[in-house]
Coordinates of C-alpha atoms in Angstrom, one line a residue:
Chain A
M886 CA 23.9 22.9 -3.5
N887 CA 23.2 26.4 -4.8
M888 CA 20.0 27.1 -4.8
P889 CA 17.4 29.7 -2.8
T890 CA 16.2 28.6 0.8
E891 CA 13.1 30.0 -0.2
F892 CA 10.8 28.9 -2.4
P893 CA 9.3 31.5 -5.2
V894 CA 5.5 32.8 -2.9
T895 CA 3.1 34.4 -5.4
A896 CA -0.5 34.6 -5.2
R897 CA -0.9 31.0 -6.3
S898 CA 0.9 29.3 -2.6
R899 CA 0.4 32.3 -1.0
L900 CA -1.3 31.4 2.0
R901 CA -4.3 33.3 2.4
R902 CA -5.5 33.0 5.8
L903 CA -3.4 32.0 8.3
P904 CA -0.3 33.6 7.1
K905 CA 1.7 33.2 11.1
R906 CA 1.0 29.7 9.4
G907 CA 3.1 29.8 6.6
S908 CA 6.2 29.7 5.1
A909 CA 8.4 29.2 2.3
E910 CA 11.3 27.9 4.0
R911 CA 13.4 25.3 1.8
A912 CA 14.5 23.0 5.1
Q913 CA 10.5 22.6 6.6
I914 CA 9.0 21.7 3.2
Y915 CA 11.7 19.2 2.3
A916 CA 11.2 17.4 6.2
I917 CA 8.1 16.8 5.8
L918 CA 8.4 15.8 2.1
D919 CA 10.9 13.3 2.9
A920 CA 9.3 12.4 6.6
H921 CA 6.1 10.8 4.2
F922 CA 5.9 8.4 1.0
I923 CA 1.9 9.6 -0.1
C924 CA 0.6 12.9 -1.1
H925 CA -1.7 13.8 -3.5
V926 CA -2.1 14.5 -6.5
G927 CA -4.5 17.3 -8.4
Y928 CA -4.8 17.3 -11.7
V929 CA -7.5 18.6 -14.5
I930 CA -9.2 17.2 -17.1
D931 CA -11.5 19.3 -19.2
G932 CA -12.7 21.5 -16.2
Q933 CA -12.9 18.0 -13.4
P934 CA -10.6 18.3 -10.4
F935 CA -9.1 14.8 -9.8
V936 CA -7.2 13.9 -6.7
T937 CA -5.2 10.9 -6.0
P938 CA -3.3 8.8 -4.1
T939 CA 0.0 8.4 -5.5
G940 CA 3.5 7.5 -3.6
Y941 CA 6.3 10.0 -4.3
W942 CA 10.2 10.6 -3.3
R943 CA 11.8 13.8 -3.4
H944 CA 15.3 14.2 -5.0
G945 CA 16.2 18.1 -5.0
D946 CA 13.3 20.6 -5.5
R947 CA 11.9 17.6 -8.0
I948 CA 10.2 15.3 -6.9
F949 CA 8.9 12.2 -8.5
W950 CA 5.9 9.9 -9.2
H951 CA 5.1 6.7 -10.7
G952 CA 2.8 4.2 -12.3
S953 CA 1.5 2.1 -16.2
A954 CA 2.2 3.6 -18.8
A955 CA -1.4 2.6 -19.0
S956 CA -2.7 5.8 -16.4
R957 CA -5.4 7.4 -17.7
M958 CA -4.3 10.0 -15.1
L959 CA 0.0 9.6 -15.2
R960 CA -0.8 10.2 -19.5
N961 CA -2.4 12.9 -18.1
Q962 CA 0.3 14.5 -16.5
A963 CA 2.6 14.0 -18.6
A964 CA 1.6 16.6 -21.1
E965 CA 3.0 19.7 -18.7
I966 CA -0.3 21.0 -17.4
P967 CA 0.2 21.7 -14.2
V968 CA -0.8 20.3 -10.7
C969 CA -0.6 20.3 -7.0
L970 CA 0.8 17.3 -5.0
T971 CA 0.0 18.2 -1.2
V972 CA 1.6 16.0 1.7
T973 CA -0.6 16.3 5.1
H974 CA 0.9 14.9 8.1
I975 CA -1.7 14.3 10.7
D976 CA -0.5 14.7 13.8
G977 CA -3.0 15.8 16.0
L978 CA -7.2 16.9 17.2
V979 CA -7.2 19.5 19.5
L980 CA -10.4 19.6 21.7
A981 CA -12.1 23.4 23.1
R982 CA -13.7 24.6 25.7
S983 CA -16.4 25.4 22.5
G984 CA -16.9 23.3 19.2
F985 CA -15.8 26.8 17.0
H986 CA -11.9 26.4 18.6
H987 CA -11.8 23.0 17.8
S988 CA -9.1 22.2 16.0
V989 CA -6.3 19.2 14.5
N990 CA -2.4 19.9 14.4
Y991 CA -0.6 19.1 10.8
R992 CA 2.2 19.6 8.8
S993 CA 1.3 19.9 5.0
V994 CA 2.9 20.9 1.8
M995 CA 1.0 22.3 -1.7
A996 CA 3.6 22.1 -4.1
F997 CA 2.3 23.8 -8.0
G998 CA 4.5 22.6 -10.6
R999 CA 4.1 20.8 -14.0
A1000 CA 5.0 17.7 -14.6
A1001 CA 7.5 15.6 -17.7
R1002 CA 8.1 12.2 -19.0
I1003 CA 10.9 10.6 -18.0
E1004 CA 11.9 8.8 -21.4
D1005 CA 15.8 8.2 -20.9
A1006 CA 16.2 4.3 -20.2
A1007 CA 19.4 5.3 -17.4
E1008 CA 17.0 8.4 -16.2
K1009 CA 14.4 5.7 -15.5
R1010 CA 16.0 3.1 -13.9
A1011 CA 18.3 5.1 -11.6
A1012 CA 15.6 6.7 -10.8
L1013 CA 13.3 4.2 -10.3
D1014 CA 16.2 2.9 -8.5
A1015 CA 15.9 5.9 -5.7
Y1016 CA 12.7 4.7 -5.0
V1017 CA 13.3 2.1 -3.6
E1018 CA 16.2 3.1 -1.3
R1019 CA 14.6 5.9 -0.5
L1020 CA 12.5 3.9 1.6
Y1021 CA 15.0 0.8 2.0
P1022 CA 18.6 2.1 1.4
G1023 CA 20.6 -1.1 0.8
R1024 CA 17.4 -3.1 -0.4
N1025 CA 18.2 -3.2 -4.0
A1026 CA 21.1 -4.3 -3.7
Q1027 CA 19.1 -8.4 -2.3
L1028 CA 16.2 -7.3 -5.3
R1029 CA 16.3 -8.8 -8.9
P1030 CA 16.6 -6.2 -11.6
I1031 CA 14.9 -4.6 -13.0
Q1032 CA 13.9 -5.7 -16.8
T1033 CA 13.5 -3.8 -20.2
R1034 CA 10.2 -4.6 -20.1
E1035 CA 9.4 -3.2 -16.6
L1036 CA 11.2 0.2 -18.1
K1037 CA 8.3 0.2 -20.6
A1038 CA 5.8 -0.4 -18.3
T1039 CA 6.1 2.0 -16.7
T1040 CA 5.7 6.0 -16.9
L1041 CA 7.9 7.4 -15.0
L1042 CA 7.4 11.3 -13.9
A1043 CA 9.2 14.0 -12.5
M1044 CA 7.8 18.3 -11.5
T1045 CA 10.4 20.7 -10.2
I1046 CA 8.5 22.3 -8.0
E1047 CA 8.1 25.6 -9.2
E1048 CA 6.0 27.1 -5.7
A1049 CA 5.3 25.2 -2.4
S1050 CA 4.0 26.7 1.1
V1051 CA 4.1 25.0 3.9
K1052 CA 0.9 24.6 6.7
I1053 CA 1.4 24.2 10.4
R1054 CA -0.8 23.4 13.4
T1055 CA 0.7 22.6 16.3
G1056 CA 0.4 23.3 20.2
P1057 CA -2.9 22.9 22.4
P1058 CA -5.9 25.3 21.9
I1059 CA -6.6 28.5 21.3
D1060 CA -9.9 29.0 23.7
D1061 CA -11.7 32.4 24.2
E1062 CA -10.5 34.0 27.8
A1063 CA -14.2 33.1 29.0
D1064 CA -14.3 29.8 28.3
Y1065 CA -11.3 28.8 30.2
A1066 CA -13.3 28.4 34.0
L1067 CA -15.4 24.8 31.9
P1068 CA -14.9 21.9 34.0
V1069 CA -14.3 20.1 30.5
W1070 CA -11.2 17.8 29.4
V1071 CA -10.1 19.5 26.7
G1072 CA -6.1 19.9 25.3
V1073 CA -5.0 17.4 22.4
L1074 CA -5.3 13.6 20.8
P1075 CA -2.5 12.2 19.0
V1076 CA -1.7 11.0 16.3
R1077 CA 1.0 8.9 14.7
Q1078 CA 1.4 6.7 11.8
V1079 CA 3.3 3.9 12.9
M1080 CA 4.7 0.3 11.5
D1081 CA 3.2 -2.4 13.0
A1082 CA 4.3 -6.4 13.2
P1083 CA 6.1 -7.2 9.8
V1084 CA 3.6 -10.1 8.1
A1085 CA 6.6 -12.6 6.0
D1086 CA 5.0 -13.4 2.1
P1087 CA 3.6 -17.6 2.4
R1088 CA 5.4 -17.9 0.1
L1089 CA 9.0 -16.6 1.5
A1090 CA 11.7 -19.0 0.4
P1091 CA 12.6 -20.5 3.6
N1092 CA 16.7 -19.1 3.6
A1093 CA 15.5 -15.5 3.0
T1094 CA 15.9 -14.0 6.0
W1095 CA 14.8 -10.6 8.1
P1096 CA 17.6 -8.0 6.5
A1097 CA 19.3 -5.1 7.6
H1098 CA 18.1 -2.9 5.2
L1099 CA 14.7 -3.6 6.6
A1100 CA 16.0 -2.8 10.2
P1101 CA 14.5 0.1 10.9
Y1102 CA 10.9 -0.8 10.0
V1103 CA 10.7 -2.5 13.9
E1104 CA 7.1 -2.7 15.1
G1105 CA 5.8 0.7 17.5
V1106 CA 8.0 3.2 15.2
G1107 CA 7.3 6.2 13.9
L1108 CA 6.4 5.1 9.6
S1109 CA 7.8 9.0 9.5
E1110 CA 10.9 8.9 11.9
V1111 CA 12.0 5.9 9.6
L1112 CA 11.1 7.1 6.5
T1113 CA 12.9 10.6 7.4
A1114 CA 16.1 8.2 8.6
A1115 CA 16.5 6.7 5.3
M1116 CA 16.3 9.2 2.9
N1117 CA 19.2 10.8 5.2
R1118 CA 20.5 7.2 4.7
K1119 CA 20.3 7.0 0.9
E1120 CA 22.4 7.6 -1.5
S1121 CA 22.1 10.4 -4.3
Y1122 CA 21.7 8.6 -7.4
R1123 CA 23.3 10.9 -9.2
Chain B
M1495 CA -33.1 5.2 3.4
N1496 CA -34.2 3.7 0.1
M1497 CA -31.1 4.6 -2.4
P1498 CA -29.0 3.0 -4.7
T1499 CA -26.6 0.5 -3.6
E1500 CA -24.1 2.4 -5.6
F1501 CA -23.5 5.8 -7.2
P1502 CA -23.6 6.1 -10.7
V1503 CA -20.2 4.8 -12.9
T1504 CA -19.5 7.2 -15.3
A1505 CA -15.9 8.1 -17.9
R1506 CA -15.4 10.3 -14.6
S1507 CA -15.2 8.0 -11.9
R1508 CA -14.1 4.8 -13.5
L1509 CA -11.2 3.2 -13.5
R1510 CA -9.5 2.6 -16.2
R1511 CA -6.2 0.8 -14.9
L1512 CA -7.0 -1.8 -12.4
P1513 CA -10.4 -3.1 -12.7
K1514 CA -10.5 -5.6 -10.4
R1515 CA -9.2 -3.1 -7.0
G1516 CA -12.9 -0.1 -8.3
S1517 CA -15.7 -1.1 -7.0
A1518 CA -18.6 1.7 -6.7
E1519 CA -20.0 0.0 -3.7
R1520 CA -21.8 1.8 -1.7
A1521 CA -21.7 0.5 2.7
Q1522 CA -18.0 0.2 0.6
I1523 CA -17.3 3.6 0.5
Y1524 CA -19.6 4.9 3.4
A1525 CA -17.4 2.5 5.2
I1526 CA -13.7 4.0 3.3
L1527 CA -15.2 7.6 4.9
D1528 CA -16.7 6.6 8.0
A1529 CA -12.8 5.7 9.2
H1530 CA -10.5 8.7 8.9
F1531 CA -11.9 12.7 10.0
I1532 CA -9.1 14.3 6.9
C1533 CA -10.5 14.2 3.3
H1534 CA -7.9 15.9 0.9
V1535 CA -10.2 18.1 -1.1
G1536 CA -8.9 18.8 -4.8
Y1537 CA -10.3 21.8 -6.7
V1538 CA -9.6 24.2 -9.2
I1539 CA -8.9 27.5 -9.8
D1540 CA -9.3 29.7 -13.3
G1541 CA -6.9 26.6 -14.9
Q1542 CA -5.1 25.2 -11.5
P1543 CA -5.5 22.4 -9.5
F1544 CA -5.1 22.7 -6.0
V1545 CA -5.0 20.5 -3.1
T1546 CA -5.8 21.1 0.8
P1547 CA -6.3 18.5 3.3
T1548 CA -9.6 18.8 5.6
G1549 CA -12.0 17.5 8.1
Y1550 CA -14.6 16.2 6.6
W1551 CA -17.6 14.4 8.3
R1552 CA -20.8 12.6 6.2
H1553 CA -24.1 12.8 6.8
G1554 CA -25.4 9.8 3.7
D1555 CA -24.5 10.6 1.1
R1556 CA -23.6 14.5 2.0
I1557 CA -20.3 15.3 2.9
F1558 CA -19.6 17.8 4.9
W1559 CA -16.5 20.9 5.6
H1560 CA -16.3 23.9 6.9
G1561 CA -13.2 26.7 7.9
S1562 CA -12.9 30.7 8.2
A1563 CA -15.7 33.1 5.9
A1564 CA -12.1 34.5 5.0
S1565 CA -11.5 31.3 3.4
R1566 CA -10.6 31.6 -0.2
M1567 CA -10.9 27.8 -0.4
L1568 CA -14.2 27.8 0.5
R1569 CA -15.0 30.4 -1.2
N1570 CA -14.4 29.5 -4.2
Q1571 CA -16.0 26.3 -3.9
A1572 CA -19.1 27.4 -2.7
A1573 CA -19.6 28.6 -6.4
E1574 CA -21.0 24.9 -7.5
I1575 CA -17.5 24.7 -8.9
P1576 CA -16.9 20.7 -9.2
V1577 CA -15.2 19.5 -6.6
C1578 CA -12.7 15.5 -6.0
L1579 CA -12.9 15.2 -2.1
T1580 CA -10.1 11.9 -1.8
V1581 CA -9.7 9.9 1.6
T1582 CA -6.7 8.0 2.0
H1583 CA -5.9 5.0 4.7
I1584 CA -2.6 3.6 3.9
D1585 CA -2.0 -0.1 5.1
G1586 CA 1.5 -1.1 4.8
L1587 CA 4.4 -0.8 2.7
V1588 CA 4.0 -4.1 0.2
L1589 CA 7.6 -5.8 -0.3
A1590 CA 8.4 -7.9 -3.7
R1591 CA 11.0 -9.6 -4.8
S1592 CA 11.2 -7.0 -8.0
G1593 CA 11.5 -3.7 -7.5
F1594 CA 8.7 -3.3 -10.1
H1595 CA 6.1 -6.0 -7.7
H1596 CA 6.9 -3.1 -4.7
S1597 CA 3.7 -1.8 -3.9
V1598 CA 1.6 0.3 -1.7
N1599 CA -1.7 -1.9 0.2
Y1600 CA -4.4 1.2 0.8
R1601 CA -8.0 1.8 1.0
S1602 CA -8.9 4.8 -0.9
V1603 CA -12.3 7.0 -2.0
M1604 CA -12.7 9.5 -4.9
A1605 CA -16.3 11.1 -4.6
F1606 CA -16.8 13.8 -6.8
G1607 CA -19.8 16.1 -7.2
R1608 CA -20.2 20.1 -6.6
A1609 CA -19.9 21.6 -2.6
A1610 CA -22.8 23.9 -2.0
R1611 CA -23.2 27.1 0.7
I1612 CA -25.3 26.0 3.7
E1613 CA -26.9 29.6 4.6
D1614 CA -29.7 28.7 7.4
A1615 CA -29.1 29.4 10.7
A1616 CA -30.3 26.6 12.5
E1617 CA -29.4 24.3 9.7
K1618 CA -25.3 25.4 9.9
R1619 CA -25.7 25.2 13.8
A1620 CA -26.7 21.4 14.0
A1621 CA -24.4 20.1 10.9
L1622 CA -21.5 22.1 13.3
D1623 CA -22.2 20.8 16.4
A1624 CA -22.6 17.5 14.3
Y1625 CA -19.0 17.5 12.9
V1626 CA -18.0 17.1 17.1
E1627 CA -20.9 14.4 17.8
R1628 CA -19.2 12.6 15.7
L1629 CA -15.7 12.7 16.7
Y1630 CA -16.8 12.0 20.4
P1631 CA -20.7 11.6 20.6
G1632 CA -22.0 13.2 23.3
R1633 CA -19.1 16.3 23.8
N1634 CA -21.2 18.5 22.7
A1635 CA -22.9 18.4 25.8
Q1636 CA -20.0 19.8 28.3
L1637 CA -19.4 22.3 25.7
R1638 CA -20.0 25.7 25.6
P1639 CA -22.5 26.6 22.5
I1640 CA -21.2 27.9 19.4
Q1641 CA -22.4 31.7 19.1
T1642 CA -24.1 33.6 16.1
R1643 CA -21.0 35.6 15.8
E1644 CA -18.9 32.5 15.0
L1645 CA -22.0 30.9 12.9
K1646 CA -21.4 34.1 11.0
A1647 CA -18.0 33.7 11.1
T1648 CA -17.8 29.3 9.6
T1649 CA -19.2 28.2 5.3
L1650 CA -20.3 25.6 5.8
L1651 CA -19.7 23.4 2.8
A1652 CA -22.3 20.4 2.0
M1653 CA -21.9 18.3 -1.1
T1654 CA -23.7 15.8 -2.8
I1655 CA -22.0 12.4 -3.3
E1656 CA -22.7 12.6 -7.5
E1657 CA -20.2 9.7 -8.2
A1658 CA -17.7 8.3 -7.0
S1659 CA -15.3 4.8 -7.3
V1660 CA -13.5 3.5 -4.1
K1661 CA -9.8 1.1 -5.1
I1662 CA -8.3 -1.5 -2.5
R1663 CA -5.5 -2.9 -2.5
T1664 CA -4.8 -5.9 0.0
G1665 CA -2.4 -9.0 0.9
P1666 CA 0.8 -10.3 -0.2
P1667 CA 3.3 -8.8 -3.3
I1668 CA 2.3 -10.9 -7.3
D1669 CA 5.9 -11.0 -7.9
D1670 CA 6.7 -13.1 -11.4
E1671 CA 7.1 -16.2 -10.9
A1672 CA 10.3 -17.0 -11.4
D1673 CA 11.6 -15.2 -9.2
Y1674 CA 10.2 -16.8 -6.2
A1675 CA 12.9 -18.6 -5.0
L1676 CA 14.9 -15.4 -4.5
P1677 CA 16.7 -15.6 -0.8
V1678 CA 14.9 -12.0 -0.2
W1679 CA 12.8 -11.2 2.4
V1680 CA 9.2 -10.7 1.1
G1681 CA 5.7 -9.5 2.9
V1682 CA 3.6 -6.5 3.7
L1683 CA 5.2 -4.1 6.8
P1684 CA 2.0 -2.9 7.9
V1685 CA 1.1 0.6 9.2
R1686 CA -1.2 2.2 11.0
Q1687 CA -2.6 5.6 12.4
V1688 CA -2.7 5.3 15.8
M1689 CA -4.0 7.1 19.1
D1690 CA -1.2 8.1 22.0
A1691 CA -1.3 9.3 25.3
P1692 CA -3.5 12.7 25.4
V1693 CA -1.8 16.2 26.3
A1694 CA -3.5 17.2 28.5
D1695 CA -4.8 22.1 27.9
P1696 CA -1.4 23.3 29.8
R1697 CA -5.0 26.0 31.0
L1698 CA -7.5 23.2 31.9
A1699 CA -9.7 23.8 34.6
P1700 CA -8.9 21.9 38.0
N1701 CA -12.6 19.5 38.2
A1702 CA -11.5 18.8 34.4
T1703 CA -11.9 15.3 34.6
W1704 CA -11.1 12.4 31.2
P1705 CA -14.9 12.0 30.2
A1706 CA -16.2 8.4 29.0
H1707 CA -17.4 10.4 25.6
L1708 CA -13.3 10.1 25.3
A1709 CA -13.2 6.3 26.5
P1710 CA -12.7 5.3 23.6
Y1711 CA -9.4 7.1 22.9
V1712 CA -7.7 4.8 24.7
E1713 CA -3.0 4.8 23.6
G1714 CA -2.2 3.1 20.5
V1715 CA -5.9 2.5 19.5
G1716 CA -6.3 2.7 16.0
L1717 CA -7.7 6.0 14.7
S1718 CA -9.8 4.4 12.1
E1719 CA -11.5 1.8 15.2
V1720 CA -12.1 4.7 16.8
L1721 CA -14.1 6.5 14.4
T1722 CA -15.5 3.7 13.0
A1723 CA -17.4 3.2 16.0
A1724 CA -17.6 6.8 16.8
M1725 CA -19.8 7.6 13.6
N1726 CA -22.0 4.3 14.3
R1727 CA -22.4 5.5 17.5
K1728 CA -23.5 8.9 17.3
E1729 CA -26.7 9.9 17.3
S1730 CA -28.4 12.0 13.8
Y1731 CA -28.4 15.9 13.4
R1732 CA -31.8 15.3 11.5

C-alpha cells in the first residue's frame, strides 16, 4: 500500500490534553482497531448525539458496519453525516496513593469520517463475507451462502477514516513524591476480555463437529489476541 | 426511593428496531450501569460528534464522570449540551448457519441527559470519594485525602438520566428453519471481562500489604461481578 503512515491531524482529532498519550501513527491505530470487533458509533440527529455499540471490521483505511435496512441509526448515518467511531480496550485499574491519581490503563482510537452506503450487490456480498472471515477465517466455506433477500434486508456502511487519534495509558500509577511512603497497596489490577467455554446450539446437527476455524477460540484465550491473529490470517476480500 | 420504575420513553430513546429487545425498566438499566465503570460519552461540538471513553459512577438517577479542568471534552459538556452516555457489556459471539444470522450477545444502556458541573467543594469531594468507594469500598480510609488544589484541578460533571433505553441479546442463534440440518458448528462463544493477577507498584512501600478492600479482585473473577458487588456494598455518600 502506498499510504502516508499517519492520518491527518486537525483541531478535531488533535489531543488537547495529555499529548504524550496521543499519536496518529497508522499502524498503532490499525492494531487497536484489529484487536476488537465492537465499536461505539457516535452520530447526531437534530442536534442530539447518539452512541450505539456496533460490530465493525476494517479493510485498509475503511471501517465497515452493517445492520437491518430498517435501522434508524443506519438510515441516518448513510446520509454521509459526520460520525465518530471509537474503539476501546480496557487494560487495567490503576490504584494510587491518593484518589486523585487513580486511573485506568486502556487503549482507544477515535476515528472520524462520513459513512456511505454500499449499494453494489457483489461488493456488498464480498464485504459481508469478509466480516465472517475476519472473525473466523475459513468459516464461510461451511455456511449457507448469503441470499439475495438477505442482501436487500441489510444496510452496509463504509467509512473512510479521514482522521483518527489514539489514546493509551499503560504502566503503574504516578503519585506525588511525598505520598510514596504511604503504607497502602498500589499498583495495577489488569483486566482482560477472554473467551469462555463454547456453548453449542441446542439444535446442533448431530454431524456438526468443532471446526478448525474455531480452534483459536479456546477457553481462557484473550479475545484481542484471537481477533488480531484472525485479522492477520484472513484473506483480503478484494 | 419514591421513583417511577421506568424512565420516560420518547422518540429519542424508543427503540425503533427489535422492540422485543427494548425495555425502559429502571432496575435493569441500573444493573447494566452498575456492572461496569467505563462508558462512551457522545457529545456534539459544531455539528461534529465525539465519542470519548470515560470512567463513570452512578448515584440514584445521576451519573457522574470527571477529568482534568483543562479537558476540552468536559468544558464543552459542562455547558449543559445534550449527551448520550452508553455502557455496553459484550457477552458472546453468536455463530449461526448463515452469515446473515451471526450476531452478538450483549447488554447495553443508552442514557440521555445534559451534564452540569458540580462546583460546591464539599459536594465535589464527597462525589470523588464516592468514585473510589464505588470501586473499592473502604479504600478511602487508607488514602491520602484529596487536596484543595486537586479539587480545583478536577472538573466533575453529573447528568440526571432524563431518558434511557436498554438493548439486550441473549441465547443461541436463530436460524432459518431450512438451515438447521447443516453440518456446521453453531452456538455461542461466551466472552467475559476478567481480572488478571495484580501487578504491585515497583515503588510499593515495604509495609503495604494486600488489603481487605481489594480481596474481591481475585485473579479470574469477572469484572462485572466485582463491580456489582462493590456497588451494593458501598455506603451512599449522601
